[in-house]
Short mmCIF file of C-alpha atoms in Angstrom, two decimals:
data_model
loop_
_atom_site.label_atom_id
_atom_site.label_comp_id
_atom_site.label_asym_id
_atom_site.label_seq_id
_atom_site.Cartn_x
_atom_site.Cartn_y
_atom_site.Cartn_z
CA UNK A 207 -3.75 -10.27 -26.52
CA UNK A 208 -3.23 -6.51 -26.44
CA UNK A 209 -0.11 -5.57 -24.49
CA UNK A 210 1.79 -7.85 -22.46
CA UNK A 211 0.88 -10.75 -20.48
CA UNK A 212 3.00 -13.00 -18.31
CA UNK A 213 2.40 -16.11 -16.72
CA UNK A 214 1.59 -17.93 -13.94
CA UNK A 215 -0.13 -15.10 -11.91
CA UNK A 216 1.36 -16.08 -9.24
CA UNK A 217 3.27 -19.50 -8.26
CA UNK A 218 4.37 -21.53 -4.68
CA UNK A 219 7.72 -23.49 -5.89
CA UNK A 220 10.18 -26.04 -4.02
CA UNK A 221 13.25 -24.85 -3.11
CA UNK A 222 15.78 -26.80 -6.13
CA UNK A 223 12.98 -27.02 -8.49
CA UNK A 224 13.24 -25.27 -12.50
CA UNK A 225 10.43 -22.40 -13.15
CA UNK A 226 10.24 -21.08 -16.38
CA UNK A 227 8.20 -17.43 -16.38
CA UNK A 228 6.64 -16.33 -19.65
CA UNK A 229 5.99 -13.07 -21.27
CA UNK A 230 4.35 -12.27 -24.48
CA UNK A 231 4.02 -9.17 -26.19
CA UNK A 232 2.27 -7.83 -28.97
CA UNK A 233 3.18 -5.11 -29.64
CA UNK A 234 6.29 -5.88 -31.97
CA UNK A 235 8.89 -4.06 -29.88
CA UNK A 236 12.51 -5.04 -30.28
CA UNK A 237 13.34 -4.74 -26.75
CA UNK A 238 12.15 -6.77 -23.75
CA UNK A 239 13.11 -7.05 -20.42
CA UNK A 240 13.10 -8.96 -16.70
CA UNK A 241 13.17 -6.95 -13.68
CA UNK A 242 12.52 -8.34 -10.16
CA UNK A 243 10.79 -5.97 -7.23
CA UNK A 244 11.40 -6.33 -3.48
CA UNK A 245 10.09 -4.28 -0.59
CA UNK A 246 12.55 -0.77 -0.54
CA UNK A 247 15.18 -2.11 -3.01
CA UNK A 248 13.24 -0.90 -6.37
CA UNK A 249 12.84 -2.74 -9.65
CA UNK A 250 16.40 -4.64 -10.53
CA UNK A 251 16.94 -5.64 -13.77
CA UNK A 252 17.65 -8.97 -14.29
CA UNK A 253 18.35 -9.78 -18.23
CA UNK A 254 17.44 -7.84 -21.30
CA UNK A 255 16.94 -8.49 -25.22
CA UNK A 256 17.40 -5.15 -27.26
CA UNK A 257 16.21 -7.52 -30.22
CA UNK A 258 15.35 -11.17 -31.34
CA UNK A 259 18.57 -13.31 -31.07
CA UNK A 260 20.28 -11.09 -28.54
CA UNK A 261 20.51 -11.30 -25.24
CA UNK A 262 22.31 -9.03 -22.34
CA UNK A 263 22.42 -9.43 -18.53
CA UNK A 264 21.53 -6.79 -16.06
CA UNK A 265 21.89 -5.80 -12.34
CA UNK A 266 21.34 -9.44 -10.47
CA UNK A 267 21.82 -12.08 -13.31
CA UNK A 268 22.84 -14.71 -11.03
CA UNK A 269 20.48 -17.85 -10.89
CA UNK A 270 18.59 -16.63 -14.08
CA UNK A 271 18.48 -17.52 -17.41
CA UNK A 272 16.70 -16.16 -20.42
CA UNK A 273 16.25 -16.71 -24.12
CA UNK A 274 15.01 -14.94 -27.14
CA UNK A 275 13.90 -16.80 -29.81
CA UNK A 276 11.56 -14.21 -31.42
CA UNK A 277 10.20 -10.70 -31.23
CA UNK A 278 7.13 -11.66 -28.83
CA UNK A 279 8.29 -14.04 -26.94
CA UNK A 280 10.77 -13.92 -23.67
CA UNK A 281 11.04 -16.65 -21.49
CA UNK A 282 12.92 -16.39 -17.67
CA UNK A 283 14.05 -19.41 -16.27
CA UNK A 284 15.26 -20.27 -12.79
CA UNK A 285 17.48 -23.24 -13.01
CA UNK A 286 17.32 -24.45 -9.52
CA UNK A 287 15.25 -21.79 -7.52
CA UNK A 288 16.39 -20.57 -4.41
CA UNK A 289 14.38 -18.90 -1.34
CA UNK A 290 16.25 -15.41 -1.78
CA UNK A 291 14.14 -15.23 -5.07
CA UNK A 292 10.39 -15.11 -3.88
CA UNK A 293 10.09 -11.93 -5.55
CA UNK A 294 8.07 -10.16 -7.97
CA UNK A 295 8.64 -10.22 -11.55
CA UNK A 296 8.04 -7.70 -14.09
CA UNK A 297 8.51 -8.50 -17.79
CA UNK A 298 8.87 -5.40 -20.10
CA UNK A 299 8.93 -4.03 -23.50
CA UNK A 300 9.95 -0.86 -25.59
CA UNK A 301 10.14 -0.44 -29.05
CA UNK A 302 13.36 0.99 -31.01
CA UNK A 303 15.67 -1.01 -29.87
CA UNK A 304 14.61 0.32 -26.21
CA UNK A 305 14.73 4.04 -27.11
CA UNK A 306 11.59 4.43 -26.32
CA UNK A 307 9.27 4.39 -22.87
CA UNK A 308 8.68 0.70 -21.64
CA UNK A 309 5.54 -0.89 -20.91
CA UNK A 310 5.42 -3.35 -18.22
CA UNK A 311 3.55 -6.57 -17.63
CA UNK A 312 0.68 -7.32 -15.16
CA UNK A 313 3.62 -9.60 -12.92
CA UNK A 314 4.19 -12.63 -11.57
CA UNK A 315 4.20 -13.08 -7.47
CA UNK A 316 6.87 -16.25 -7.12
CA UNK A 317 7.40 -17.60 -3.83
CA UNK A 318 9.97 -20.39 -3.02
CA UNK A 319 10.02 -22.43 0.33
CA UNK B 244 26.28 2.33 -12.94
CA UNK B 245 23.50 4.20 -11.20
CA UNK B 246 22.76 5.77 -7.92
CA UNK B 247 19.00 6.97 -7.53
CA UNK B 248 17.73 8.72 -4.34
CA UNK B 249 14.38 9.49 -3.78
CA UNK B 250 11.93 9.93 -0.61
CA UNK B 251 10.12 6.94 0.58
CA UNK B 252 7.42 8.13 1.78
CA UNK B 253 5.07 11.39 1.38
CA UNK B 254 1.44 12.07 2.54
CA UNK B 255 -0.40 15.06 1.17
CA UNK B 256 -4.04 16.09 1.41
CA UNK B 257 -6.88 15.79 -1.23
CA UNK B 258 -6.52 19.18 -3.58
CA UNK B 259 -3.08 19.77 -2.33
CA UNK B 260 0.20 19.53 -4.25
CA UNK B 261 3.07 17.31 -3.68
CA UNK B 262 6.62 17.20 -5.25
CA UNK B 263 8.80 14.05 -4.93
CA UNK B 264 12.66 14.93 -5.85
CA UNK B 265 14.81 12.27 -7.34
CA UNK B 266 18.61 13.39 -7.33
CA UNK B 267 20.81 10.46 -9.33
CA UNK B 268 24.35 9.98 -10.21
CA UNK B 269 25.09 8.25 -13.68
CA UNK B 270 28.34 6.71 -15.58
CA UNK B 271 25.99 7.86 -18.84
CA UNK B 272 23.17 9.15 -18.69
CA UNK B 273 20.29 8.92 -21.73
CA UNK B 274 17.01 10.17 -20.02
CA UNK B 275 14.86 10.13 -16.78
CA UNK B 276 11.73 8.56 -16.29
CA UNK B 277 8.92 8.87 -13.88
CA UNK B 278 6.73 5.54 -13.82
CA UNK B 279 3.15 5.41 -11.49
CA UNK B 280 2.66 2.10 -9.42
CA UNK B 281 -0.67 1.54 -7.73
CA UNK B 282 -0.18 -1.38 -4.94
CA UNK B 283 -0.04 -4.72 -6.29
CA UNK B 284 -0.13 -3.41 -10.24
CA UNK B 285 2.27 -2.74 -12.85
CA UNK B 286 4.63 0.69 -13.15
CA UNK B 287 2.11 3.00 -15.72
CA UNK B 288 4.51 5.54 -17.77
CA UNK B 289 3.79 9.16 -16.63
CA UNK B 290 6.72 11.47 -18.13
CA UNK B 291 10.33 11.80 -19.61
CA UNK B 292 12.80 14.30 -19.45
CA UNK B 293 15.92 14.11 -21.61
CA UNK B 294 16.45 18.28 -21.76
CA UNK B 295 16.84 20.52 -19.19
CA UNK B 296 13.57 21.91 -17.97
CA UNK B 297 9.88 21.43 -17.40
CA UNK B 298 7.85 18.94 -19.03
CA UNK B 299 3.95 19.57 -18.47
CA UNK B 300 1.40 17.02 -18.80
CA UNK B 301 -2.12 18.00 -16.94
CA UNK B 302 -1.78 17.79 -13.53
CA UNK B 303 1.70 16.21 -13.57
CA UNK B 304 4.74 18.09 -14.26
CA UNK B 305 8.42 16.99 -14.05
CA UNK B 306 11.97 18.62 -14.01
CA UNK B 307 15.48 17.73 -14.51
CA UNK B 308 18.49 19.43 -14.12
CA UNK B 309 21.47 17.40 -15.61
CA UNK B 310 23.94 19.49 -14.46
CA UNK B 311 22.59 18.79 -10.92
CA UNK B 312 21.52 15.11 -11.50
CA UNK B 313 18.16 16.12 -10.41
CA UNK B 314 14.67 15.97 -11.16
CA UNK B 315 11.46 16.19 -9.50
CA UNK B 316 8.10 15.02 -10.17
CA UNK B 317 4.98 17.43 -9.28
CA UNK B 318 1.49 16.37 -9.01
CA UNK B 319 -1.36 19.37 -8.47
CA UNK B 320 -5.10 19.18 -7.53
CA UNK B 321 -4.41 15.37 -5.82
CA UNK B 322 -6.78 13.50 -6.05
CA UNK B 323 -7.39 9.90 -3.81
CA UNK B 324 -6.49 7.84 -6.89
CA UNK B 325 -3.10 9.05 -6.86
CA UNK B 326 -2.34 7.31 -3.94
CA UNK B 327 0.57 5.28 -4.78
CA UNK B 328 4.21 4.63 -5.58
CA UNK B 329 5.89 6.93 -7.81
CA UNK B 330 9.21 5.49 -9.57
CA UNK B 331 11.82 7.71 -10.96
CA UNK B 332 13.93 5.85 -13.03
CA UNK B 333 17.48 6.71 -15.91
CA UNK B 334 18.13 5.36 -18.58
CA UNK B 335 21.84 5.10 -19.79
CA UNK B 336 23.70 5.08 -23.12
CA UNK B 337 22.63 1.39 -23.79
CA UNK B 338 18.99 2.40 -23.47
CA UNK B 339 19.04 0.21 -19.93
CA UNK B 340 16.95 1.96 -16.83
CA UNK B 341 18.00 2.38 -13.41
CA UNK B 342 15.22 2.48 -10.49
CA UNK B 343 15.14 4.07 -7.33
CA UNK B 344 13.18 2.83 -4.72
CA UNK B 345 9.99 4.28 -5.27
CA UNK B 346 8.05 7.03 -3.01
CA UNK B 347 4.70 6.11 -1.83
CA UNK B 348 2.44 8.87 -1.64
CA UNK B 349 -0.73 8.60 0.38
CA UNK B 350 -3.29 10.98 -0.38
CA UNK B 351 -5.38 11.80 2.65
CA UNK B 352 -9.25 13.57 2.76
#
């Protein structure tokens, strides 16, 4: 692994159904993040982790869910997923506590019917 | 929070230079970023301004003003492969960044 990798790729999903996106990193920075990326609205953050055991939500929280267990790892769940988020997700990283630039994942394209 | 304005769109030829502005208002602000996205890929860093004035690196440059809660991005000699989105993006006091909505250059032969 050098960098960051999330998965699925990409994913189809039932309306009401759990999804749990992943994102590894290894790159030992304190400070990860979710953002989600729609056509003319920009990246939105979603949750954030300045370090292992922490936790902090962003801009559009709502219908997410995230944990932090250690420094690579940084899972986003959606509970019961809903149409209005067939999005694309971006999992990030920075190190210093998020001081310094962040470095973004590859994506995940999540579509729910 | 953040407001972040930028153009959507720009088109520029091959050799030619382009500057995308990004003007922002901030309850705190700790930096401004300028992040490269080629279509379906992630945001690439490019540059970071936390003083007042120019920061050079090869053919980009970028600018802020923070009394003015501006900054601009400027890319020289374009080239095809810098077709794509351009993000400018601040960071506030709890190290948390703000996007706008991206401006998608198209460079044209």
């Amino acid at each position: 692994i050098a960098g960051i990798t999330q998965a699925p790729t990409s994913q189809i999903l039932a309306a009401g159904r759990r999804m749990t996106l992943r994102c590894t990193q290894d790159m030992r920075h304190n400070a990860m993040y979710w953002y989600r990326q729609d056509l003319g609205l920009g990246l939105r953050l979603i949750h954030y982790s300045n370090t292992a055991g922490t936790t902090g939500k962003g801009e559009v929280p709502d219908g997410y869910s995230v944990s932090r267990a250690n420094t690579d790892d940084f899972p986003l769940t959606l509970a019961s997923a809903v149409p209005s988020q067939t999005s694309v997700y971006f999992c990030a990283s920075s190190e210093g506590g998020g001081a310094g630039e962040q470095f973004f994942g590859p994506g995940t394209r999540l579509t729910v019917l | 929070g953040q407001n972040i304005d930028q153009p959507t769109e720009m088109t520029a030829t091959e050799g030619a230079i382009v500057q995308i502005n990004c003007t922002y208002q901030t309850s705190g602000f700790n930096g401004l970023f300028w992040y490269q996205q080629h279509a379906g890929e992630a945001p690439t860093f490019l540059s970071y301004n936390v003083l007042d004035g120019l920061e050079e690196k090869g053919r980009f440059s970028s600018f802020l003003s923070r009394s003015k809660g501006y900054s601009y991005l400027l890319l020289k000699e374009l080239q095809m492969k810098d077709s794509a989105s351009y993000l400018c993006a601040v960071r506030d006091a709890d190290y948390k960044l703000s996007f706008g909505a991206g401006t998608t250059v198209t460079v044209r032969a």
